[in-house]
Amino acid sequence: MKPEIERALAITPASSARERTIDITTTGARTGLPRRIEVWFYRAGGRVYLSTTPAKRSWYANIVKNPAFTFHLKHGVRADLAAIGTPVHDPAERESVFTSIIADLNQPSNPAGLRQPVEPLNAWLAGSPLVRVDFPEGLE
């Protein structure tokens, strides 16, 4: 893997909103057409995840139906990475990942500039999509 891609994927709690921001291109669940949207990605337990505050999201429905998508890095390095999304349903993994995400977003330095505190853990567990991202070419 190129070192600049490794660096871009290696976000930490100190990473800015800009460094966390990517685009993803999914295949529409109903239309079968490409759909590109801007999202944040997170790291927890050494893995890459996609999630958002509690809400239903079209990108999540698209990944559930068509797990292959493109992960577009766009800050610091531009790269289009083939990715596979796996929805996370295991309660223990969801709790562990969301606990990490919430701690990251609620840190005192608040590098992402979010209104704090973010939604509590039980709200994320009940209503947030969570997708584990794997890169078939071994980019993690």
Coordinates of N, CA, C and O in Angstrom, one line a residue:
M1 N 0.8 -1.2 0.0 CA 0.0 0.0 0.0 C 0.9 1.2 0.0 O 1.9 1.3 0.6
K2 N 0.4 2.3 -0.7 CA 1.2 3.5 -0.7 C 1.1 4.2 0.7 O 0.1 4.2 1.3
P3 N 2.2 4.7 1.1 CA 2.3 5.3 2.5 C 1.3 6.4 2.7 O 0.7 6.6 3.8
E4 N 1.0 7.2 1.6 CA 0.1 8.3 1.8 C -1.4 7.8 2.0 O -2.2 8.4 2.7
I5 N -1.7 6.6 1.4 CA -3.0 6.0 1.7 C -3.1 5.5 3.1 O -4.1 5.7 3.8
E6 N -2.0 4.8 3.5 CA -1.9 4.4 4.9 C -2.2 5.5 5.9 O -2.9 5.4 6.9
R7 N -1.5 6.6 5.7 CA -1.6 7.8 6.5 C -3.1 8.3 6.5 O -3.6 8.7 7.6
A8 N -3.7 8.4 5.4 CA -5.0 8.9 5.3 C -6.0 8.0 6.0 O -7.0 8.5 6.6
L9 N -5.8 6.7 6.0 CA -6.7 5.8 6.7 C -6.4 5.7 8.2 O -7.3 5.2 8.9
A10 N -5.3 6.2 8.6 CA -4.9 6.0 10.0 C -5.3 7.2 10.9 O -4.5 7.8 11.7
I11 N -6.6 7.6 10.7 CA -7.1 8.7 11.6 C -7.0 8.3 13.0 O -7.1 7.2 13.4
T12 N -7.0 9.4 13.9 CA -6.9 9.2 15.3 C -8.0 10.2 15.9 O -8.5 11.0 15.2
P13 N -8.2 10.1 17.2 CA -9.1 11.1 17.8 C -8.7 12.5 17.6 O -9.5 13.4 17.6
A14 N -7.4 12.8 17.3 CA -7.0 14.2 17.0 C -7.2 14.6 15.6 O -7.0 15.8 15.2
S15 N -7.7 13.7 14.7 CA -8.0 14.0 13.3 C -9.1 15.0 13.2 O -10.1 14.9 13.9
S16 N -9.0 15.9 12.2 CA -10.0 16.9 12.0 C -11.2 16.4 11.2 O -11.1 15.3 10.7
A17 N -12.2 17.1 11.2 CA -13.4 16.7 10.4 C -13.0 16.6 8.9 O -13.4 15.6 8.3
R18 N -12.1 17.4 8.4 CA -11.7 17.3 7.0 C -11.0 16.0 6.8 O -11.2 15.4 5.8
E19 N -10.1 15.6 7.7 CA -9.4 14.3 7.5 C -10.3 13.1 7.6 O -10.0 12.0 7.1
R20 N -11.4 13.2 8.3 CA -12.4 12.1 8.4 C -13.4 12.0 7.2 O -14.1 11.1 7.1
T21 N -13.4 13.1 6.5 CA -14.4 13.2 5.4 C -13.9 12.5 4.1 O -12.9 12.7 3.6
I22 N -14.8 11.6 3.6 CA -14.6 10.9 2.4 C -15.9 11.0 1.6 O -16.9 11.4 2.1
D23 N -15.8 10.5 0.4 CA -17.0 10.2 -0.4 C -17.1 8.7 -0.6 O -16.0 8.0 -0.5
I24 N -18.3 8.2 -0.7 CA -18.4 6.8 -1.1 C -19.4 6.7 -2.3 O -20.3 7.6 -2.4
T25 N -19.1 5.8 -3.2 CA -20.0 5.6 -4.3 C -20.6 4.2 -4.1 O -19.8 3.2 -4.1
T26 N -21.9 4.1 -3.8 CA -22.6 2.9 -3.7 C -23.5 2.6 -4.9 O -23.6 3.5 -5.7
T27 N -24.0 1.4 -4.9 CA -25.0 1.1 -6.0 C -26.4 1.2 -5.4 O -26.7 0.6 -4.3
G28 N -27.3 2.0 -6.0 CA -28.6 2.2 -5.4 C -29.3 0.9 -5.2 O -29.4 0.1 -6.1
A29 N -29.9 0.7 -4.0 CA -30.7 -0.5 -3.7 C -31.9 -0.7 -4.6 O -32.2 -1.8 -5.0
R30 N -32.5 0.4 -5.0 CA -33.7 0.2 -5.8 C -33.4 0.5 -7.3 O -34.0 -0.1 -8.1
T31 N -32.5 1.4 -7.5 CA -32.3 1.9 -8.9 C -31.2 1.1 -9.6 O -31.1 1.0 -10.8
G32 N -30.2 0.6 -8.8 CA -29.0 0.0 -9.4 C -28.0 1.0 -10.0 O -27.0 0.6 -10.6
L33 N -28.3 2.3 -9.8 CA -27.4 3.3 -10.3 C -26.4 3.7 -9.3 O -26.6 3.6 -8.1
P34 N -25.2 4.2 -9.7 CA -24.2 4.7 -8.8 C -24.7 5.9 -8.0 O -25.4 6.8 -8.6
R35 N -24.4 5.9 -6.7 CA -24.8 7.0 -5.8 C -23.6 7.5 -5.0 O -23.0 6.7 -4.3
R36 N -23.2 8.7 -5.2 CA -22.0 9.2 -4.5 C -22.5 10.2 -3.4 O -23.3 11.1 -3.6
I37 N -21.9 10.0 -2.2 CA -22.3 10.9 -1.1 C -21.1 11.1 -0.2 O -20.2 10.2 -0.1
E38 N -21.0 12.2 0.5 CA -20.0 12.6 1.4 C -20.3 12.0 2.8 O -21.5 12.2 3.3
V39 N -19.4 11.3 3.5 CA -19.6 10.8 4.8 C -18.3 10.9 5.6 O -17.3 11.2 5.0
W40 N -18.4 10.6 6.9 CA -17.2 10.5 7.7 C -16.9 9.0 7.9 O -17.8 8.2 7.9
F41 N -15.6 8.7 8.1 CA -15.3 7.4 8.5 C -14.6 7.4 9.8 O -14.2 8.5 10.3
Y42 N -14.6 6.3 10.5 CA -14.1 6.2 11.9 C -13.2 5.0 11.9 O -13.3 4.1 11.1
R43 N -12.3 5.0 12.9 CA -11.4 3.8 13.2 C -11.7 3.4 14.7 O -11.9 4.2 15.6
A44 N -11.9 2.1 14.8 CA -12.1 1.5 16.2 C -11.5 0.1 16.1 O -11.7 -0.6 15.2
G45 N -10.7 -0.2 17.1 CA -10.1 -1.5 17.2 C -9.2 -1.8 16.0 O -9.2 -3.0 15.6
G46 N -8.6 -0.8 15.4 CA -7.8 -1.0 14.2 C -8.5 -1.2 12.9 O -7.9 -1.5 11.9
R47 N -9.9 -1.1 12.9 CA -10.7 -1.3 11.7 C -11.3 0.0 11.3 O -11.5 1.0 12.1
V48 N -11.8 0.0 10.0 CA -12.4 1.2 9.5 C -13.9 0.9 9.5 O -14.4 -0.2 9.1
Y49 N -14.7 2.0 9.9 CA -16.2 1.8 9.9 C -16.8 3.1 9.3 O -16.2 4.2 9.3
L50 N -18.0 2.9 8.8 CA -18.9 4.0 8.4 C -20.1 4.0 9.4 O -20.6 3.0 9.7
S51 N -20.5 5.2 9.8 CA -21.6 5.3 10.7 C -22.1 6.8 10.6 O -21.4 7.6 10.0
T52 N -23.1 7.1 11.3 CA -23.6 8.4 11.5 C -24.5 8.5 12.7 O -24.8 7.5 13.3
T53 N -24.8 9.7 13.1 CA -25.7 9.8 14.2 C -27.0 9.1 13.9 O -27.3 8.8 12.7
P54 N -27.8 8.8 14.9 CA -29.0 8.0 14.7 C -29.9 8.6 13.6 O -30.4 9.7 13.7
A55 N -30.2 7.7 12.6 CA -31.1 8.1 11.5 C -31.0 7.0 10.4 O -30.1 6.2 10.4
K56 N -32.0 6.9 9.6 CA -32.0 6.0 8.4 C -31.2 6.7 7.3 O -31.4 7.9 7.1
R57 N -30.4 5.9 6.6 CA -29.5 6.5 5.6 C -29.6 5.7 4.3 O -29.5 4.4 4.4
S58 N -29.8 6.3 3.2 CA -29.8 5.6 1.9 C -28.5 4.9 1.6 O -28.6 3.8 1.1
W59 N -27.4 5.5 2.0 CA -26.1 4.8 1.7 C -26.1 3.5 2.4 O -25.5 2.5 1.9
Y60 N -26.7 3.4 3.6 CA -26.7 2.1 4.3 C -27.5 1.1 3.6 O -27.1 -0.1 3.5
A61 N -28.7 1.5 3.2 CA -29.6 0.5 2.5 C -28.9 0.1 1.2 O -29.0 -1.1 0.8
N62 N -28.1 0.9 0.5 CA -27.4 0.6 -0.7 C -26.3 -0.5 -0.4 O -26.2 -1.5 -1.1
I63 N -25.6 -0.3 0.7 CA -24.5 -1.2 1.1 C -25.1 -2.6 1.5 O -24.6 -3.6 1.2
V64 N -26.2 -2.5 2.2 CA -26.9 -3.8 2.6 C -27.2 -4.6 1.4 O -27.0 -5.8 1.3
K65 N -27.8 -3.9 0.4 CA -28.2 -4.6 -0.9 C -27.0 -5.0 -1.8 O -27.0 -6.0 -2.4
N66 N -26.0 -4.1 -1.9 CA -24.9 -4.2 -2.7 C -23.6 -3.9 -1.9 O -23.2 -2.7 -1.9
P67 N -23.0 -4.8 -1.3 CA -21.8 -4.6 -0.4 C -20.6 -3.9 -1.0 O -19.8 -3.3 -0.3
A68 N -20.4 -4.2 -2.3 CA -19.2 -3.6 -3.0 C -19.4 -2.1 -3.2 O -20.5 -1.7 -3.7
F69 N -18.5 -1.3 -2.9 CA -18.6 0.2 -3.1 C -17.2 0.8 -3.3 O -16.2 0.1 -3.1
T70 N -17.2 2.0 -3.6 CA -15.9 2.7 -3.7 C -15.7 3.7 -2.6 O -16.6 4.5 -2.3
F71 N -14.6 3.7 -1.9 CA -14.2 4.5 -0.8 C -13.2 5.6 -1.4 O -12.1 5.2 -1.8
H72 N -13.7 6.8 -1.5 CA -12.9 7.9 -2.1 C -12.2 8.7 -1.1 O -12.8 9.5 -0.4
L73 N -10.9 8.6 -1.0 CA -10.1 9.5 -0.2 C -9.9 10.8 -0.9 O -9.7 10.8 -2.1
K74 N -10.0 11.9 -0.2 CA -10.0 13.2 -0.9 C -9.3 14.3 -0.2 O -9.2 15.4 -0.7
H75 N -8.7 14.0 1.0 CA -8.0 15.1 1.7 C -6.6 14.5 2.1 O -6.5 13.5 2.7
G76 N -5.6 15.2 1.6 CA -4.2 14.7 1.8 C -3.7 13.8 0.7 O -2.6 13.8 0.3
V77 N -4.6 13.0 0.2 CA -4.3 12.1 -0.9 C -5.7 11.8 -1.6 O -6.7 11.8 -1.0
R78 N -5.6 11.7 -2.9 CA -6.8 11.3 -3.7 C -6.6 9.9 -4.1 O -5.6 9.6 -4.8
A79 N -7.6 9.1 -3.7 CA -7.5 7.7 -4.1 C -8.9 7.1 -4.1 O -9.7 7.4 -3.2
D80 N -9.2 6.2 -5.0 CA -10.5 5.5 -5.1 C -10.2 4.1 -4.8 O -9.6 3.3 -5.6
L81 N -10.7 3.6 -3.6 CA -10.4 2.3 -3.1 C -11.6 1.4 -3.2 O -12.7 1.7 -2.8
A82 N -11.4 0.2 -3.8 CA -12.5 -0.8 -3.8 C -12.7 -1.2 -2.4 O -11.7 -1.5 -1.7
A83 N -13.9 -1.3 -2.0 CA -14.3 -1.7 -0.6 C -15.5 -2.6 -0.6 O -16.3 -2.6 -1.5
I84 N -15.5 -3.3 0.5 CA -16.7 -4.2 0.8 C -17.2 -3.7 2.2 O -16.5 -3.7 3.2
G85 N -18.5 -3.5 2.2 CA -19.2 -3.1 3.5 C -20.0 -4.2 4.1 O -20.7 -4.9 3.4
T86 N -19.8 -4.4 5.4 CA -20.5 -5.5 6.1 C -21.3 -4.8 7.2 O -20.6 -4.3 8.2
P87 N -22.6 -4.8 7.1 CA -23.4 -4.3 8.3 C -23.1 -5.0 9.5 O -22.9 -6.2 9.6
V88 N -22.9 -4.3 10.6 CA -22.6 -4.8 11.9 C -23.8 -5.0 12.7 O -24.4 -3.9 13.1
H89 N -24.2 -6.2 13.0 CA -25.4 -6.5 13.8 C -25.1 -7.0 15.2 O -25.9 -7.0 16.1
D90 N -23.9 -7.6 15.4 CA -23.5 -8.2 16.6 C -23.5 -7.1 17.7 O -22.8 -6.1 17.7
P91 N -24.3 -7.3 18.8 CA -24.5 -6.3 19.8 C -23.2 -5.9 20.5 O -22.9 -4.8 20.8
A92 N -22.3 -6.9 20.8 CA -21.0 -6.6 21.4 C -20.1 -5.7 20.6 O -19.5 -4.8 21.0
E93 N -20.0 -6.0 19.3 CA -19.2 -5.2 18.4 C -19.8 -3.8 18.2 O -19.1 -2.8 18.2
R94 N -21.1 -3.7 18.1 CA -21.8 -2.4 17.9 C -21.5 -1.6 19.2 O -21.1 -0.4 19.0
E95 N -21.7 -2.2 20.3 CA -21.4 -1.4 21.6 C -20.0 -0.9 21.7 O -19.7 0.2 22.0
S96 N -19.0 -1.8 21.3 CA -17.6 -1.5 21.4 C -17.3 -0.3 20.4 O -16.6 0.6 20.8
V97 N -17.7 -0.5 19.2 CA -17.4 0.5 18.2 C -18.1 1.9 18.5 O -17.5 2.9 18.4
F98 N -19.4 1.8 18.8 CA -20.1 3.1 19.1 C -19.5 3.8 20.4 O -19.4 5.0 20.4
T99 N -19.1 3.0 21.4 CA -18.4 3.6 22.5 C -17.2 4.3 22.1 O -16.9 5.5 22.6
S100 N -16.4 3.7 21.2 CA -15.2 4.4 20.7 C -15.5 5.6 19.9 O -14.9 6.7 20.1
I101 N -16.5 5.6 19.0 CA -16.9 6.7 18.2 C -17.4 7.9 19.1 O -17.0 9.0 18.9
I102 N -18.2 7.6 20.0 CA -18.8 8.6 20.9 C -17.7 9.3 21.7 O -17.6 10.5 21.8
A103 N -16.8 8.4 22.2 CA -15.6 9.0 23.0 C -14.8 9.9 22.1 O -14.4 11.0 22.5
D104 N -14.6 9.5 20.9 CA -13.8 10.3 19.9 C -14.5 11.6 19.7 O -13.9 12.7 19.8
L105 N -15.8 11.6 19.4 CA -16.6 12.8 19.1 C -16.8 13.7 20.3 O -17.0 14.9 20.1
N106 N -16.8 13.2 21.5 CA -17.0 14.0 22.7 C -15.7 14.4 23.4 O -15.8 15.0 24.5
Q107 N -14.6 14.2 22.8 CA -13.3 14.6 23.5 C -13.3 16.1 23.7 O -13.8 16.9 22.8
P108 N -12.6 16.5 24.7 CA -12.6 18.0 25.0 C -12.0 18.9 23.9 O -12.5 20.0 23.7
S109 N -11.0 18.4 23.2 CA -10.4 19.2 22.2 C -11.3 19.4 20.9 O -11.2 20.3 20.2
N110 N -12.3 18.4 20.8 CA -13.3 18.5 19.7 C -12.8 18.9 18.4 O -13.2 19.9 17.8
P111 N -11.8 18.2 17.8 CA -11.2 18.6 16.5 C -12.2 18.5 15.4 O -12.0 19.2 14.4
A112 N -13.3 17.8 15.5 CA -14.3 17.7 14.5 C -15.3 18.9 14.5 O -16.1 19.1 13.6
G113 N -15.2 19.7 15.6 CA -16.1 20.8 15.8 C -17.6 20.5 15.9 O -18.4 21.3 15.5
L114 N -17.9 19.4 16.5 CA -19.3 19.0 16.7 C -19.9 19.6 17.9 O -19.2 19.8 18.9
R115 N -21.2 19.8 17.9 CA -21.9 20.2 19.1 C -21.8 19.0 20.1 O -22.1 17.9 19.7
Q116 N -21.4 19.3 21.3 CA -21.2 18.2 22.3 C -22.2 18.4 23.4 O -22.6 19.5 23.7
P117 N -22.6 17.3 24.1 CA -22.2 16.0 23.8 C -23.1 15.4 22.7 O -24.2 15.9 22.4
V118 N -22.5 14.5 22.0 CA -23.3 13.8 20.9 C -24.3 12.9 21.5 O -24.3 12.7 22.7
E119 N -25.2 12.4 20.7 CA -26.2 11.5 21.2 C -25.7 10.4 22.1 O -24.5 10.0 21.9
P120 N -26.4 10.0 23.1 CA -25.9 9.0 24.0 C -25.8 7.6 23.3 O -26.4 7.3 22.3
L121 N -25.0 6.7 24.0 CA -24.8 5.4 23.4 C -26.0 4.6 23.1 O -26.2 4.1 22.0
N122 N -27.0 4.7 23.9 CA -28.3 3.9 23.7 C -29.0 4.4 22.4 O -29.6 3.6 21.7
A123 N -28.9 5.7 22.1 CA -29.5 6.2 20.9 C -28.7 5.7 19.6 O -29.3 5.3 18.6
W124 N -27.4 5.7 19.7 CA -26.6 5.1 18.6 C -26.9 3.7 18.4 O -27.1 3.2 17.3
L125 N -26.9 2.9 19.5 CA -27.2 1.4 19.4 C -28.6 1.2 18.8 O -28.7 0.3 18.0
A126 N -29.5 2.0 19.1 CA -30.9 1.8 18.6 C -31.1 2.3 17.2 O -31.9 1.7 16.5
G127 N -30.4 3.3 16.8 CA -30.8 4.0 15.5 C -29.7 4.3 14.5 O -30.0 5.0 13.5
S128 N -28.5 3.9 14.8 CA -27.4 4.3 13.9 C -27.0 3.1 13.0 O -26.8 2.0 13.5
P129 N -26.8 3.4 11.7 CA -26.2 2.3 10.9 C -24.7 2.1 11.2 O -24.1 3.1 11.6
L130 N -24.2 0.9 11.1 CA -22.8 0.7 11.3 C -22.3 -0.3 10.3 O -22.9 -1.4 10.2
V131 N -21.3 0.1 9.6 CA -20.7 -0.8 8.5 C -19.2 -0.9 8.7 O -18.5 0.1 8.8
R132 N -18.8 -2.1 8.8 CA -17.3 -2.4 8.8 C -16.9 -2.4 7.4 O -17.5 -3.0 6.5
V133 N -15.7 -1.7 7.1 CA -15.2 -1.6 5.8 C -14.0 -2.5 5.6 O -13.0 -2.4 6.4
D134 N -14.0 -3.3 4.6 CA -12.8 -4.1 4.3 C -12.3 -3.7 2.9 O -13.2 -3.4 2.0
F135 N -11.0 -3.7 2.7 CA -10.5 -3.4 1.4 C -9.9 -4.7 0.8 O -9.0 -5.3 1.3
P136 N -10.6 -5.2 -0.3 CA -10.2 -6.6 -0.8 C -8.7 -6.7 -1.2 O -8.2 -7.8 -1.2
E137 N -8.1 -5.6 -1.5 CA -6.7 -5.6 -1.9 C -5.8 -5.5 -0.7 O -4.6 -5.2 -0.8
G138 N -6.3 -5.6 0.5 CA -5.5 -5.6 1.7 C -4.9 -4.3 2.1 O -3.8 -4.2 2.5
L139 N -5.7 -3.2 1.9 CA -5.2 -1.9 2.2 C -5.2 -1.5 3.7 O -4.6 -0.5 4.0
E140 N -5.8 -2.3 4.5 CA -5.8 -1.9 6.0 C -4.5 -2.3 6.6 O -3.9 -3.3 6.4

